[in-house]
Short mmCIF file of C-alpha atoms and ligand atoms in Angstrom, two decimals:
data_model
loop_
_atom_site.label_atom_id
_atom_site.label_comp_id
_atom_site.label_asym_id
_atom_site.label_seq_id
_atom_site.Cartn_x
_atom_site.Cartn_y
_atom_site.Cartn_z
CA MET A 291 6.99 -1.04 21.29
CA THR A 292 6.49 2.72 21.19
CA THR A 293 2.74 3.27 21.69
CA GLY A 294 1.37 5.81 18.90
CA SER A 295 3.72 5.05 16.65
CA LYS A 296 3.34 3.04 13.19
CA TYR A 297 4.23 0.84 11.33
CA PHE A 298 5.49 -0.08 7.84
CA VAL A 299 6.60 -3.66 7.43
CA GLY A 300 7.56 -5.20 4.09
CA ASN A 301 7.72 -8.63 3.27
CA TRP A 302 10.16 -9.69 0.57
CA LYS A 303 8.45 -13.46 0.52
CA MET A 304 10.94 -15.46 -1.77
CA PHE A 305 12.91 -12.30 -3.07
CA GLY A 306 16.31 -10.57 -3.01
CA ILE A 307 19.89 -11.67 -2.87
CA PRO A 308 23.04 -9.77 -1.03
CA SER A 309 23.17 -6.97 -3.22
CA SER A 310 19.46 -6.40 -2.49
CA PHE A 311 20.72 -4.14 0.49
CA LYS A 312 20.73 -1.74 -1.55
CA ILE A 313 17.26 -1.00 -1.79
CA LEU A 314 16.83 -1.23 2.41
CA ASP A 315 20.03 1.40 2.26
CA ARG A 316 18.01 3.68 0.37
CA ILE A 317 14.71 3.49 2.46
CA ASN A 318 17.06 4.10 5.57
CA GLN A 319 18.88 7.16 4.29
CA TYR A 320 14.95 8.56 3.54
CA PHE A 321 14.00 7.42 7.06
CA GLN A 322 17.27 9.13 9.00
CA LYS A 323 16.85 11.77 6.81
CA ASP A 324 12.77 12.50 7.59
CA THR A 325 13.66 14.18 10.57
CA LYS A 326 10.22 15.98 10.79
CA ASN A 327 8.07 12.24 10.81
CA LYS A 328 10.71 9.57 12.07
CA ARG A 329 9.80 9.76 15.35
CA LYS A 330 6.44 8.46 14.67
CA TYR A 331 6.58 5.30 12.89
CA LYS A 332 8.90 2.00 12.40
CA ILE A 333 10.31 0.27 9.71
CA ILE A 334 10.58 -3.26 10.26
CA MET A 335 11.72 -5.45 6.47
CA ALA A 336 11.16 -8.59 6.11
CA PRO A 337 14.03 -10.29 3.79
CA PRO A 338 14.02 -14.53 3.19
CA PHE A 339 16.07 -16.42 5.85
CA THR A 340 19.12 -16.45 3.37
CA LEU A 341 19.54 -12.34 4.05
CA LEU A 342 18.86 -12.17 7.87
CA GLN A 343 22.20 -12.34 9.40
CA ASN A 344 23.56 -10.07 6.74
CA PHE A 345 20.90 -7.62 7.26
CA VAL A 346 20.84 -7.43 11.22
CA THR A 347 23.96 -7.36 11.44
CA ARG A 348 23.83 -4.11 8.80
CA TYR A 349 20.92 -2.26 9.93
CA LYS A 350 21.95 -2.76 13.79
CA ASN A 351 21.63 0.51 15.79
CA LYS A 352 19.79 1.99 12.80
CA ASN A 353 16.01 1.87 13.95
CA ILE A 354 15.39 -0.27 11.12
CA PHE A 355 14.22 -3.70 12.47
CA ILE A 356 14.42 -7.15 10.62
CA SER A 357 11.95 -9.85 10.65
CA ALA A 358 12.29 -13.17 9.85
CA GLN A 359 9.11 -14.33 7.22
CA ASN A 360 8.70 -17.46 9.26
CA CYS A 361 9.90 -20.28 11.62
CA TYR A 362 9.26 -23.92 12.48
CA HIS A 363 7.05 -25.17 15.12
CA LYS A 364 10.02 -26.67 17.07
CA ASP A 365 12.28 -25.20 18.98
CA SER A 366 16.27 -24.98 19.91
CA PHE A 367 17.90 -27.53 17.45
CA GLY A 368 16.75 -31.16 15.79
CA ALA A 369 16.30 -33.12 12.91
CA TYR A 370 13.94 -31.28 10.59
CA THR A 371 16.16 -30.70 7.53
CA GLY A 372 15.45 -27.34 5.69
CA ASN A 373 14.17 -25.51 9.01
CA ILE A 374 14.86 -22.94 11.03
CA SER A 375 13.63 -22.28 14.72
CA PRO A 376 12.83 -19.38 16.89
CA PHE A 377 15.56 -19.79 18.66
CA MET A 378 17.85 -19.81 16.00
CA LEU A 379 16.29 -16.97 14.61
CA LYS A 380 16.68 -15.04 18.21
CA LYS A 381 20.52 -16.31 18.14
CA ILE A 382 21.16 -14.49 14.86
CA GLY A 383 19.71 -11.35 16.67
CA ILE A 384 16.36 -10.69 15.36
CA ASN A 385 13.66 -9.51 16.98
CA TYR A 386 9.82 -10.09 14.40
CA VAL A 387 8.53 -12.45 13.09
CA ILE A 388 5.64 -13.22 10.80
CA ILE A 389 3.55 -16.38 11.34
CA GLY A 390 0.39 -17.27 9.51
CA HIS A 391 0.70 -15.81 6.38
CA SER A 392 -2.41 -17.01 4.18
CA GLU A 393 0.69 -18.55 1.40
CA ASN A 394 2.09 -20.40 4.29
CA ARG A 395 -1.11 -21.27 5.26
CA ALA A 396 -1.95 -22.18 2.06
CA SER A 397 1.00 -24.83 1.92
CA GLY A 398 -0.16 -26.84 4.37
CA GLU A 399 0.24 -24.80 7.79
CA THR A 400 -2.54 -25.83 10.05
CA ASP A 401 -3.59 -23.89 13.17
CA ALA A 402 -2.02 -26.72 15.45
CA MET A 403 1.51 -25.93 14.20
CA LEU A 404 1.00 -21.76 14.65
CA LYS A 405 -0.29 -22.05 17.75
CA LYS A 406 3.31 -23.71 18.52
CA LYS A 407 5.17 -21.56 16.49
CA VAL A 408 3.48 -18.64 18.56
CA PHE A 409 4.57 -19.68 21.53
CA PHE A 410 7.96 -20.61 21.23
CA ALA A 411 8.62 -17.63 18.76
CA LEU A 412 6.75 -16.01 22.50
CA LYS A 413 9.23 -18.18 24.32
CA ASN A 414 12.29 -16.92 22.47
CA ASN A 415 11.51 -12.97 23.32
CA LEU A 416 10.39 -12.61 19.35
CA ASN A 417 7.98 -10.21 18.59
CA ILE A 418 5.02 -11.43 16.47
CA ILE A 419 3.48 -10.58 13.19
CA PHE A 420 0.52 -12.99 13.34
CA CYS A 421 -1.69 -12.75 10.20
CA ILE A 422 -5.51 -13.43 9.92
CA GLY A 423 -7.38 -12.94 6.38
CA GLU A 424 -10.57 -14.24 4.65
CA ASN A 425 -10.24 -15.63 1.40
CA LYS A 426 -12.73 -14.78 -1.37
CA LYS A 427 -15.67 -17.25 -0.96
CA GLU A 428 -15.64 -16.59 2.78
CA LYS A 429 -16.11 -13.05 2.32
CA ARG A 430 -18.82 -13.08 -0.65
CA ASN A 431 -20.80 -15.61 1.99
CA LYS A 432 -20.22 -12.64 4.55
CA LYS A 433 -18.17 -15.04 6.78
CA THR A 434 -15.20 -12.47 7.27
CA PHE A 435 -15.87 -11.77 10.62
CA SER A 436 -16.42 -15.41 12.01
CA VAL A 437 -13.14 -16.48 9.83
CA LEU A 438 -11.61 -14.20 11.28
CA LYS A 439 -12.36 -14.71 15.32
CA LYS A 440 -11.74 -18.05 14.61
CA GLN A 441 -8.16 -17.76 13.32
CA LEU A 442 -7.60 -15.71 16.42
CA THR A 443 -8.90 -18.31 18.67
CA SER A 444 -7.52 -21.16 17.44
CA VAL A 445 -3.86 -19.66 17.83
CA LEU A 446 -3.71 -17.00 20.13
CA GLU A 447 -4.09 -17.40 24.24
CA ILE A 448 -5.27 -15.38 27.07
CA LYS A 449 -1.68 -15.95 28.88
CA TYR A 450 0.21 -14.31 26.41
CA ASN A 451 1.62 -10.97 26.56
CA PHE A 452 0.32 -8.83 23.76
CA LYS A 453 2.98 -6.49 23.87
CA ASN A 454 4.39 -8.43 21.73
CA ILE A 455 2.02 -9.66 19.53
CA ILE A 456 0.85 -7.37 16.07
CA ILE A 457 -2.24 -8.50 14.02
CA ALA A 458 -2.11 -8.01 10.93
CA TYR A 459 -5.31 -8.42 8.48
CA GLU A 460 -4.67 -9.49 4.98
CA PRO A 461 -7.48 -10.39 3.09
CA ILE A 462 -6.46 -13.59 0.77
CA TRP A 463 -8.26 -12.09 -1.95
CA SER A 464 -6.21 -8.83 -2.03
CA ILE A 465 -3.06 -10.08 -1.69
CA GLY A 466 -1.12 -9.18 -4.31
CA SER A 467 -4.24 -8.85 -6.78
CA GLY A 468 -4.59 -4.63 -6.37
CA LYS A 469 -8.02 -5.36 -4.83
CA VAL A 470 -8.84 -3.44 -1.61
CA PRO A 471 -11.36 -3.22 0.56
CA SER A 472 -12.90 0.07 0.40
CA SER A 473 -11.62 2.35 3.62
CA TYR A 474 -15.56 2.33 5.17
CA GLU A 475 -15.03 -1.89 4.96
CA LEU A 476 -12.12 -1.44 6.54
CA LEU A 477 -12.79 0.42 9.38
CA LYS A 478 -15.82 -1.35 10.35
CA ILE A 479 -13.88 -4.75 10.05
CA SER A 480 -10.78 -3.06 12.42
CA ILE A 481 -13.10 -1.72 15.03
CA ASN A 482 -15.38 -5.05 15.60
CA LEU A 483 -12.05 -6.86 15.61
CA LYS A 484 -10.09 -4.65 18.53
CA LYS A 485 -13.22 -4.54 20.62
CA PHE A 486 -13.02 -8.12 19.90
CA ILE A 487 -9.60 -8.77 20.52
CA LYS A 488 -9.83 -6.72 24.06
CA SER A 489 -12.46 -8.63 25.52
CA LYS A 490 -11.70 -11.96 24.24
CA PHE A 491 -8.18 -12.14 25.49
CA LYS A 492 -8.96 -9.72 28.47
CA LEU A 493 -6.73 -6.97 27.35
CA ASN A 494 -6.53 -3.28 28.77
CA LYS A 495 -4.79 -2.14 25.72
CA MET A 496 -5.00 -3.16 22.30
CA PRO A 497 -2.05 -5.20 20.59
CA LYS A 498 -0.64 -3.44 17.63
CA PHE A 499 -3.05 -3.83 14.30
CA LEU A 500 -1.90 -3.79 10.88
CA TYR A 501 -3.44 -3.91 7.30
CA GLY A 502 -1.95 -5.57 4.18
CA GLY A 503 -3.20 -6.51 0.99
CA SER A 504 -2.21 -4.80 -2.04
CA VAL A 505 -1.03 -1.73 -0.31
CA ASN A 506 1.03 1.24 -2.60
CA SER A 507 1.66 4.98 -2.36
CA GLN A 508 -1.98 5.82 -3.97
CA ILE A 509 -4.05 3.49 -1.78
CA ILE A 510 -2.15 4.53 1.62
CA SER A 511 -3.45 8.11 0.72
CA ASP A 512 -7.48 6.46 1.26
CA PHE A 513 -5.76 4.02 4.38
CA LYS A 514 -4.27 7.16 6.38
CA SER A 515 -7.56 8.18 7.27
CA ILE A 516 -8.34 5.32 9.35
CA LYS A 517 -6.98 5.84 12.99
CA GLN A 518 -7.92 2.37 13.79
CA LEU A 519 -4.86 0.62 12.01
CA ASP A 520 -1.22 1.02 13.27
CA GLY A 521 0.63 0.33 9.85
CA PHE A 522 0.57 -1.55 7.13
CA LEU A 523 2.23 -4.78 5.96
CA ILE A 524 3.62 -4.82 2.40
CA GLY A 525 4.71 -7.02 -0.20
CA GLY A 526 5.21 -6.21 -3.87
CA ALA A 527 5.61 -2.63 -2.79
CA SER A 528 8.35 -3.73 -0.58
CA LYS A 529 10.96 -4.47 -2.92
CA SER A 530 11.54 -1.13 -4.60
CA SER A 531 13.14 1.81 -2.39
CA LYS A 532 10.93 4.00 -3.98
CA ASN A 533 7.30 2.20 -3.78
CA PHE A 534 8.51 2.07 -0.23
CA ILE A 535 9.40 5.11 0.33
CA ASP A 536 6.44 6.98 -1.27
CA ILE A 537 4.16 4.99 1.00
CA ILE A 538 5.58 6.31 3.83
CA LYS A 539 5.93 9.86 2.49
CA ASN A 540 1.94 10.07 1.33
CA PHE A 541 0.97 8.64 4.83
CA TYR A 542 2.45 11.73 6.59
CA LYS A 543 1.50 14.04 3.60
P1 PGA B 59 1.38 -7.50 -1.34
O1 PGA B 59 1.62 -8.82 -0.49
O2 PGA B 59 0.95 -5.93 -1.10
O3 PGA B 59 1.85 -7.69 -2.65
O4 PGA B 59 -0.76 -7.75 -1.61
C1 PGA B 59 1.13 -8.45 1.19
C2 PGA B 59 1.90 -9.81 1.73
O5 PGA B 59 1.28 -10.46 1.61
O6 PGA B 59 2.18 -9.82 3.00
#
């Protein structure tokens, strides 16, 4: 990973059919022509499993990276109907995987499972985008920081290579809701979390740190001044090439 570069990560969730490559083609065209800024950022797109093989082949050597949205908490092969292991992802040329998204946590993923996912993903040389975030009630009760700390420490370990780990702060109340933290709140959380991560995991350098939750081309204008952020995890707005490109455009405006 190049240091200093910003990350624009798209999470398509349950969206996309084979012809949806056109969305990414348009984003890629913009990226290739953006000679002024393209060295400053990296695009990672996470389509559903059904499109991974197709996309990874199509965007090979294009400097657009394809991520999986999840992986199973066991490795190699096994009797786990409907699941995909980190090993299987790596073997089709995937280099990134989102782990711990709140939508998956909500449907039953535990810290113990996430711990195994992270372990096996790193073992297979995948880069991890590890999601953390507090819910509305936790925020209201001023528990945000303690929730985030717990989510980090119950899954990540000092021995891991944090060069391969990207932390994505995604407040649950913000995902898909159009509500976002104020720039001040986000700045404060970013500073405190980074300090915590560095000391807790004994790191010289902070891993990449992203914000996600209702990111769009307007909000990006407020958040781009937060130097502590290394990029954004973008859900809804990543399903449209125009919206995704506008986010990048406004970021560099
Ligand atoms: P959103 O989703 O941008 O639609 O809020 C973000 C995410 O869930 O990663």
